Amino acid sequence: MKLGEFQVKQPQILHLEASSNNKLDRKKWQISEEVQLLEDAGSVYLSQGDQLLEVITDDMANLQRKAGQQSILWYLAKTKKNYLFIRGTLIVDAPVQMDFDIGIDSRVTKQLLDAQEIGSDSIAKATQWFNEEFLLQGTEHARLFTCFYAQNRTRSLQIQGRNYKATLEGLDGFWLISKLNRSVAGNVSLKLLQGRINFVDNSVAAQLKNPTHKKQLNELVNSHGSYMQLWRQYNDAEWSLEVSHARELGSIKYEEKGIHEGKLLHWDFIVRPEQAEQFIEKLQNIAKEDNAPLKKITLEVTPCLPDWLDNEVIIQESGLGEDKKDKKPWLCNFVAYEDGILTLKVDAKRDREPHNAGFISLSMHGYRKVRQRREDAINLINSRGNPMPQLHFLLEGVPVPYEEQRKQRSLSPEAKKRFKGPATKKQKEALYVALNTPDVALIIGPPGTGKTQVITALQVRLAEVMKDVPVQHMTLLTSFQHDAVDNMQERSNVFGLPAIKKGGKRDRDNDANDPLVTWCQDKAVLLESKLEKLINNEPAFLSVKSLEKCLVRLRVTRTDSDEKHGLVNDINISLDKLAEHQIRLSPEVQERWNEAAKDLLSSKAFVKLTNSNSALLRNVRALRVTEVSFMDDGKQQSWRLLDSLKMHQHVIPSEHLAVLTETASLQHATDNKLKQLKHVKNRLLEQLLPDYRPKNIQQVLDEALCKLLDDINEDIRDNVSKHHSLGYLQVLAEYLSALRYSPRRMESAVETYAAVLAATCQQSASRQMANVKDVEHTSQIQFNSVIVDEAARANPLDLMVPIAMGDKRIVLVGDHRQLPHLIQSKVEDELDDEFELSQVQQEMLDQSMFERLMKTFLKLEKEHNQPQRVVMLDTQFRMHPVLGDFVSRNFYERHGLDAVKSILSEDLFSHSVAKFDGKLCGWINVNASRGRAYKKHGSLQRDAEAEEIARYAKEILEGSPELSVGVITFYSAQVNKILVEMEKISLTEKRDDQYRIKQEWLTLTDDSGAHHERFRVGTVDAFQGKEFDVVLLSIVRGAPPQQLNMQDEKALNQAYGFLRLDNRLNVAMSRQKNLLIAFGDIDLATHPATEEVVPALFAFHQLCESEHGSVFK
């Protein structure tokens, strides 16, 4: 900042003149730059840089006094001829010597960006701006104006710049900018600070480089082990396990390849028979171990032996990095083997053939992608190369610095619309914490508490708070499963646009379930009703649409002559009506159409005649078109044809009639007239001679006529687009057409502007996502905000993939009291054997990242005065209040969490299920005498329960058509047995070797016309996030022995199995709205050990025995 640019200055200007001994060289003096007044032996000098000039004025005594004052800073305001005009800024006392740093954080940087003072969200740009705005140029020391307040008792300091003032807060010798405002004109006392004054980066990223934070991180890692390192080891161990399977199969070399005749995508590979037999035998063993058909095992064809099959390569170092384009594997499946020829079916067409020679092995393509994405995320987080560098510290449990941001309110009018009713206090709090978190926020969503509504409202608020910043692709919605992502995508609506899902294979033949297609249909319905009213008020536009339809029909439909005649007339009528509104064809196109219309109309007339009067054809053939023949009887033949036409009362084109009339009166015809007569004869013969081509070919228009129809359409469109009242209707009509008939085109358009993208955790780092974000490598993908649903279920490695992309905030939504994340026990055992895991490390593996962060954040908030990052939703809207209270007590309050309230009226949960009228729960006893559970394919199955549930499910479905039904069990074998029993009573059918719900039971329609799932059968894992009016729960396990050792964990697990997993039982018992019925051996629920081992099951039986339930023994 130049002193002359400073706004606080004295009103008086000193008028100085160069002394008689000096002449002012104005080019050497800089306007607005600082100058000094110096006094020596009664003379006064003005100094600027290396310039020194003796000056005089009318009041030299006053000038000499001012020259001795250190409390005024002077600058050169103006020069004119031999005069200089200087102006001063008054400061309190002499300059104060100080050395200090002033911190700039992301909040202030964002403020400057919003005010358009800097061009990018960069601390470096902000630092440069502060230097230019506040630091005074002119000396070797940095100088800064501060506002002086005599009564100031705070540790704050206000500095004054060119156009802004900033408030500094002091802490341990360091100053931080807490407030930045534009300066307001007025008198203020100033002090001048000078010394080593620097504006420095005080962002979280910069603070984390502080040795103190690094020391904290190292101490924690050394004492408990690194969370990130442990999961890297898990990733390597999982890869090693998969590679061991691949090495069991090994590879087979092929020398030649060729297309398999008669089969699309089938290739034959020439292999050595002795190797092939061993290879196929091993492949069959793998299929048997995986309980999968041989043809479902995926193989890959590569030009070189994969490095993971090279025994000299360390397994953990194999499979990393991307394949070059010409080295990418061909994924395929086994088809057949015979006499040295291995036939494989590739999974998709490629732009090249497989290599002429290479290797066939078990496909590791999918595992490699998963591992690489995880590895990239781990490396980014560990190196703090991700957009949110503090994430590494938080995952390790270390407190981090944070920046105070301007607080955003929870709700806006638009966000309120995303709730089915008024938002609860905790829903508002969840939004507030998510919006204002300095880094990560956790929202705990017990069953039915409206977490999806919170997610939907949060997307709206995130877009709104971005204000003038482009919001395209700023938010990522993600979850570990496609179903959860689709669920969020279906409800996403930001600025009227849906979220766009990237990655994964969607069933393009089943558009009914595509959220984008649904969005297009909904938009089309709304637009159509509005557009219809507008069009009805514009008759000209109706003529435009009529003309367009006629042009299309004439071009693409196989019409006979009568229909063509009608279409031509309709086109002419539409063109005439449009002409009344000054919408006309160009003269050239109009002339071409007139000619074509005449031909089309005349062809119709003569085609009709050829079917009824062959004499007319003879008369046409008799026309004389040469000089010699015309002299014989040319005149008479022309008369005969005219008479024949008149007799048939048929009109021909006027120019043809004129030629015939004239030649009928001539004895001799000129060459020109004979040419005209010959033209008429040829045209009439063309029309009258039978067309022996196939009917469909006869009806096809020629290329020239098709081009004419295009030109007509284009002419009219151009006219309409320029019309003052029709142009916008045309745009709306085209938009409606795209919504109805081209949803995939709409997807491309929506994708360009959508604020929200959606993908599974893994697909967040897909090539498709990188293309949308316009980055070269997937590790460069970033989002302003990342929202993860079902976060407690995601494997921490998979969860790291999307959260490594989060810049401003990461919002994890889930419930650690429901289904846990999945880890492979074999991998866990391998890690324990290799590294001898400590108890803390074992907990790191068993505990979801969601639960770990929840406990970490609550501890940091309590012990380190960190901001609130965790909110638990506390009001459920799904179940009858009694059932809601049961879930709250047994699965939340019992574990030290807040109660989940139920506020809906009991009257909303009535049902018509037989035997349970007015009841909320029940137990149908299937006692041990009807057969106990037994193992099948490593799972448990109980036939009697399956039969009872199938029968009762059909009773409800038929007797209560308004109700939806869910059938839940803990075992896959029991699911299959239930589906088998349901096939016998026409609830299911077997298709493609799988049992499926029959079409008539799949959905039901509510009062608004929306479709909902009506019937589902599955394990607990298939039901998280789902809800049904009635749930039937198959317990499967029977009562344990009366004398059960309560200290023997193995015996307890054998007796109760999955029932001991409280989170799975929570999901199983919280899907119902109106009624929950358990099917199983009631002796299990009443066993003395159950109250202690599975208290929720014991409590449920007690509820069934109360006035709220029924028990059928």
PDB file of C-alpha atoms in Angstrom, residues 93-199:
ATOM      1  CA  ASP A  93       3.357   9.214  19.190  1.00  0.00           C
ATOM      2  CA  ALA A  94       6.372   7.895  17.325  1.00  0.00           C
ATOM      3  CA  PRO A  95       6.298   4.521  15.485  1.00  0.00           C
ATOM      4  CA  VAL A  96       6.410   1.473  17.792  1.00  0.00           C
ATOM      5  CA  GLN A  97       8.964  -1.252  17.093  1.00  0.00           C
ATOM      6  CA  MET A  98       7.358  -4.758  17.066  1.00  0.00           C
ATOM      7  CA  ASP A  99       8.063  -8.133  15.486  1.00  0.00           C
ATOM      8  CA  PHE A 100       5.065 -10.431  15.058  1.00  0.00           C
ATOM      9  CA  ASP A 101       3.180 -12.738  12.676  1.00  0.00           C
ATOM     10  CA  ILE A 102      -0.459 -12.378  11.664  1.00  0.00           C
ATOM     11  CA  GLY A 103      -2.241 -15.610  10.779  1.00  0.00           C
ATOM     12  CA  ILE A 104      -4.586 -15.956   7.787  1.00  0.00           C
ATOM     13  CA  ASP A 105      -6.956 -18.915   7.767  1.00  0.00           C
ATOM     14  CA  SER A 106      -9.367 -20.472   5.285  1.00  0.00           C
ATOM     15  CA  ARG A 107     -12.346 -18.558   6.668  1.00  0.00           C
ATOM     16  CA  VAL A 108     -10.836 -15.160   5.817  1.00  0.00           C
ATOM     17  CA  THR A 109      -9.655 -16.496   2.463  1.00  0.00           C
ATOM     18  CA  LYS A 110     -13.204 -17.597   1.658  1.00  0.00           C
ATOM     19  CA  GLN A 111     -14.481 -14.126   2.636  1.00  0.00           C
ATOM     20  CA  LEU A 112     -12.052 -12.498   0.203  1.00  0.00           C
ATOM     21  CA  LEU A 113     -13.085 -14.917  -2.524  1.00  0.00           C
ATOM     22  CA  ASP A 114     -16.780 -14.160  -1.955  1.00  0.00           C
ATOM     23  CA  ALA A 115     -16.013 -10.425  -2.091  1.00  0.00           C
ATOM     24  CA  GLN A 116     -14.145 -11.036  -5.373  1.00  0.00           C
ATOM     25  CA  GLU A 117     -10.973  -9.545  -3.954  1.00  0.00           C
ATOM     26  CA  ILE A 118      -9.012 -12.665  -4.947  1.00  0.00           C
ATOM     27  CA  GLY A 119      -9.580 -15.000  -7.870  1.00  0.00           C
ATOM     28  CA  SER A 120      -9.186 -18.383  -6.168  1.00  0.00           C
ATOM     29  CA  ASP A 121      -9.595 -20.029  -2.775  1.00  0.00           C
ATOM     30  CA  SER A 122      -5.873 -19.862  -2.034  1.00  0.00           C
ATOM     31  CA  ILE A 123      -4.073 -18.932   1.182  1.00  0.00           C
ATOM     32  CA  ALA A 124      -1.134 -17.736  -0.949  1.00  0.00           C
ATOM     33  CA  LYS A 125      -3.411 -15.364  -2.880  1.00  0.00           C
ATOM     34  CA  ALA A 126      -4.938 -14.119   0.383  1.00  0.00           C
ATOM     35  CA  THR A 127      -1.473 -13.498   1.889  1.00  0.00           C
ATOM     36  CA  GLN A 128      -0.462 -11.445  -1.150  1.00  0.00           C
ATOM     37  CA  TRP A 129      -3.687  -9.438  -0.877  1.00  0.00           C
ATOM     38  CA  PHE A 130      -3.122  -8.649   2.837  1.00  0.00           C
ATOM     39  CA  ASN A 131       0.443  -7.525   2.133  1.00  0.00           C
ATOM     40  CA  GLU A 132      -0.792  -5.143  -0.546  1.00  0.00           C
ATOM     41  CA  GLU A 133      -3.812  -3.951   1.466  1.00  0.00           C
ATOM     42  CA  PHE A 134      -2.212  -3.360   4.905  1.00  0.00           C
ATOM     43  CA  LEU A 135       1.597  -3.125   4.756  1.00  0.00           C
ATOM     44  CA  LEU A 136       2.881   0.381   4.095  1.00  0.00           C
ATOM     45  CA  GLN A 137       5.583   0.738   1.442  1.00  0.00           C
ATOM     46  CA  GLY A 138       8.540   3.094   1.675  1.00  0.00           C
ATOM     47  CA  THR A 139      11.066   1.734   4.178  1.00  0.00           C
ATOM     48  CA  GLU A 140      13.106  -1.401   4.740  1.00  0.00           C
ATOM     49  CA  HIS A 141      10.887  -2.297   7.715  1.00  0.00           C
ATOM     50  CA  ALA A 142       7.337  -3.547   7.390  1.00  0.00           C
ATOM     51  CA  ARG A 143       4.898  -0.950   8.741  1.00  0.00           C
ATOM     52  CA  LEU A 144       1.273  -1.249   9.744  1.00  0.00           C
ATOM     53  CA  PHE A 145      -1.389   1.206  10.933  1.00  0.00           C
ATOM     54  CA  THR A 146      -3.352   0.243  14.030  1.00  0.00           C
ATOM     55  CA  CYS A 147      -6.381   1.972  15.496  1.00  0.00           C
ATOM     56  CA  PHE A 148      -5.674   3.355  18.951  1.00  0.00           C
ATOM     57  CA  TYR A 149      -8.407   3.166  21.609  1.00  0.00           C
ATOM     58  CA  ALA A 150      -7.477   4.479  25.035  1.00  0.00           C
ATOM     59  CA  GLN A 151     -10.080   2.310  26.843  1.00  0.00           C
ATOM     60  CA  ASN A 152      -9.253  -0.955  25.046  1.00  0.00           C
ATOM     61  CA  ARG A 153      -8.763  -3.680  27.685  1.00  0.00           C
ATOM     62  CA  THR A 154      -9.085  -6.680  25.409  1.00  0.00           C
ATOM     63  CA  ARG A 155      -6.334  -8.693  23.769  1.00  0.00           C
ATOM     64  CA  SER A 156      -7.574  -7.607  20.369  1.00  0.00           C
ATOM     65  CA  LEU A 157      -5.948  -5.228  17.939  1.00  0.00           C
ATOM     66  CA  GLN A 158      -7.475  -3.446  14.960  1.00  0.00           C
ATOM     67  CA  ILE A 159      -5.321  -2.758  11.925  1.00  0.00           C
ATOM     68  CA  GLN A 160      -6.241  -0.283   9.217  1.00  0.00           C
ATOM     69  CA  GLY A 161      -5.610  -0.824   5.518  1.00  0.00           C
ATOM     70  CA  ARG A 162      -6.274   0.897   2.256  1.00  0.00           C
ATOM     71  CA  ASN A 163      -9.987   0.019   2.106  1.00  0.00           C
ATOM     72  CA  TYR A 164     -10.410  -2.564   4.861  1.00  0.00           C
ATOM     73  CA  LYS A 165      -9.892  -2.862   8.586  1.00  0.00           C
ATOM     74  CA  ALA A 166      -9.139  -6.141  10.361  1.00  0.00           C
ATOM     75  CA  THR A 167      -9.468  -7.218  13.982  1.00  0.00           C
ATOM     76  CA  LEU A 168      -6.636  -9.351  15.371  1.00  0.00           C
ATOM     77  CA  GLU A 169      -6.935 -11.677  18.363  1.00  0.00           C
ATOM     78  CA  GLY A 170      -3.755 -12.409  20.263  1.00  0.00           C
ATOM     79  CA  LEU A 171      -2.761 -15.801  21.659  1.00  0.00           C
ATOM     80  CA  ASP A 172       0.682 -16.759  22.996  1.00  0.00           C
ATOM     81  CA  GLY A 173       2.486 -14.078  20.989  1.00  0.00           C
ATOM     82  CA  PHE A 174       0.631 -14.931  17.801  1.00  0.00           C
ATOM     83  CA  TRP A 175      -2.064 -12.832  16.188  1.00  0.00           C
ATOM     84  CA  LEU A 176      -4.955 -14.202  14.141  1.00  0.00           C
ATOM     85  CA  ILE A 177      -7.399 -12.254  11.962  1.00  0.00           C
ATOM     86  CA  SER A 178     -10.792 -12.751  13.570  1.00  0.00           C
ATOM     87  CA  LYS A 179     -12.801 -10.159  11.612  1.00  0.00           C
ATOM     88  CA  LEU A 180     -12.432  -8.321   8.327  1.00  0.00           C
ATOM     89  CA  ASN A 181     -14.650  -5.389   7.269  1.00  0.00           C
ATOM     90  CA  ARG A 182     -14.598  -2.536   4.829  1.00  0.00           C
ATOM     91  CA  SER A 183     -13.422   0.758   6.341  1.00  0.00           C
ATOM     92  CA  VAL A 184     -15.986   3.400   7.185  1.00  0.00           C
ATOM     93  CA  ALA A 185     -15.005   7.048   6.755  1.00  0.00           C
ATOM     94  CA  GLY A 186     -14.418   8.850  10.062  1.00  0.00           C
ATOM     95  CA  ASN A 187     -11.803  10.203  12.441  1.00  0.00           C
ATOM     96  CA  VAL A 188      -9.718   7.588  14.205  1.00  0.00           C
ATOM     97  CA  SER A 189      -6.488   7.752  16.169  1.00  0.00           C
ATOM     98  CA  LEU A 190      -3.709   5.730  14.574  1.00  0.00           C
ATOM     99  CA  LYS A 191      -0.476   4.184  15.741  1.00  0.00           C
ATOM    100  CA  LEU A 192       2.241   2.944  13.450  1.00  0.00           C
ATOM    101  CA  LEU A 193       3.872  -0.414  14.117  1.00  0.00           C
ATOM    102  CA  GLN A 194       7.094  -1.283  12.362  1.00  0.00           C
ATOM    103  CA  GLY A 195       9.464  -4.210  12.405  1.00  0.00           C
ATOM    104  CA  ARG A 196       9.395  -7.813  11.211  1.00  0.00           C
ATOM    105  CA  ILE A 197       5.666  -8.088  10.477  1.00  0.00           C
ATOM    106  CA  ASN A 198       4.471 -10.980   8.342  1.00  0.00           C
ATOM    107  CA  PHE A 199       1.119 -12.271   7.182  1.00  0.00           C
TER     108      PHE A 199
END
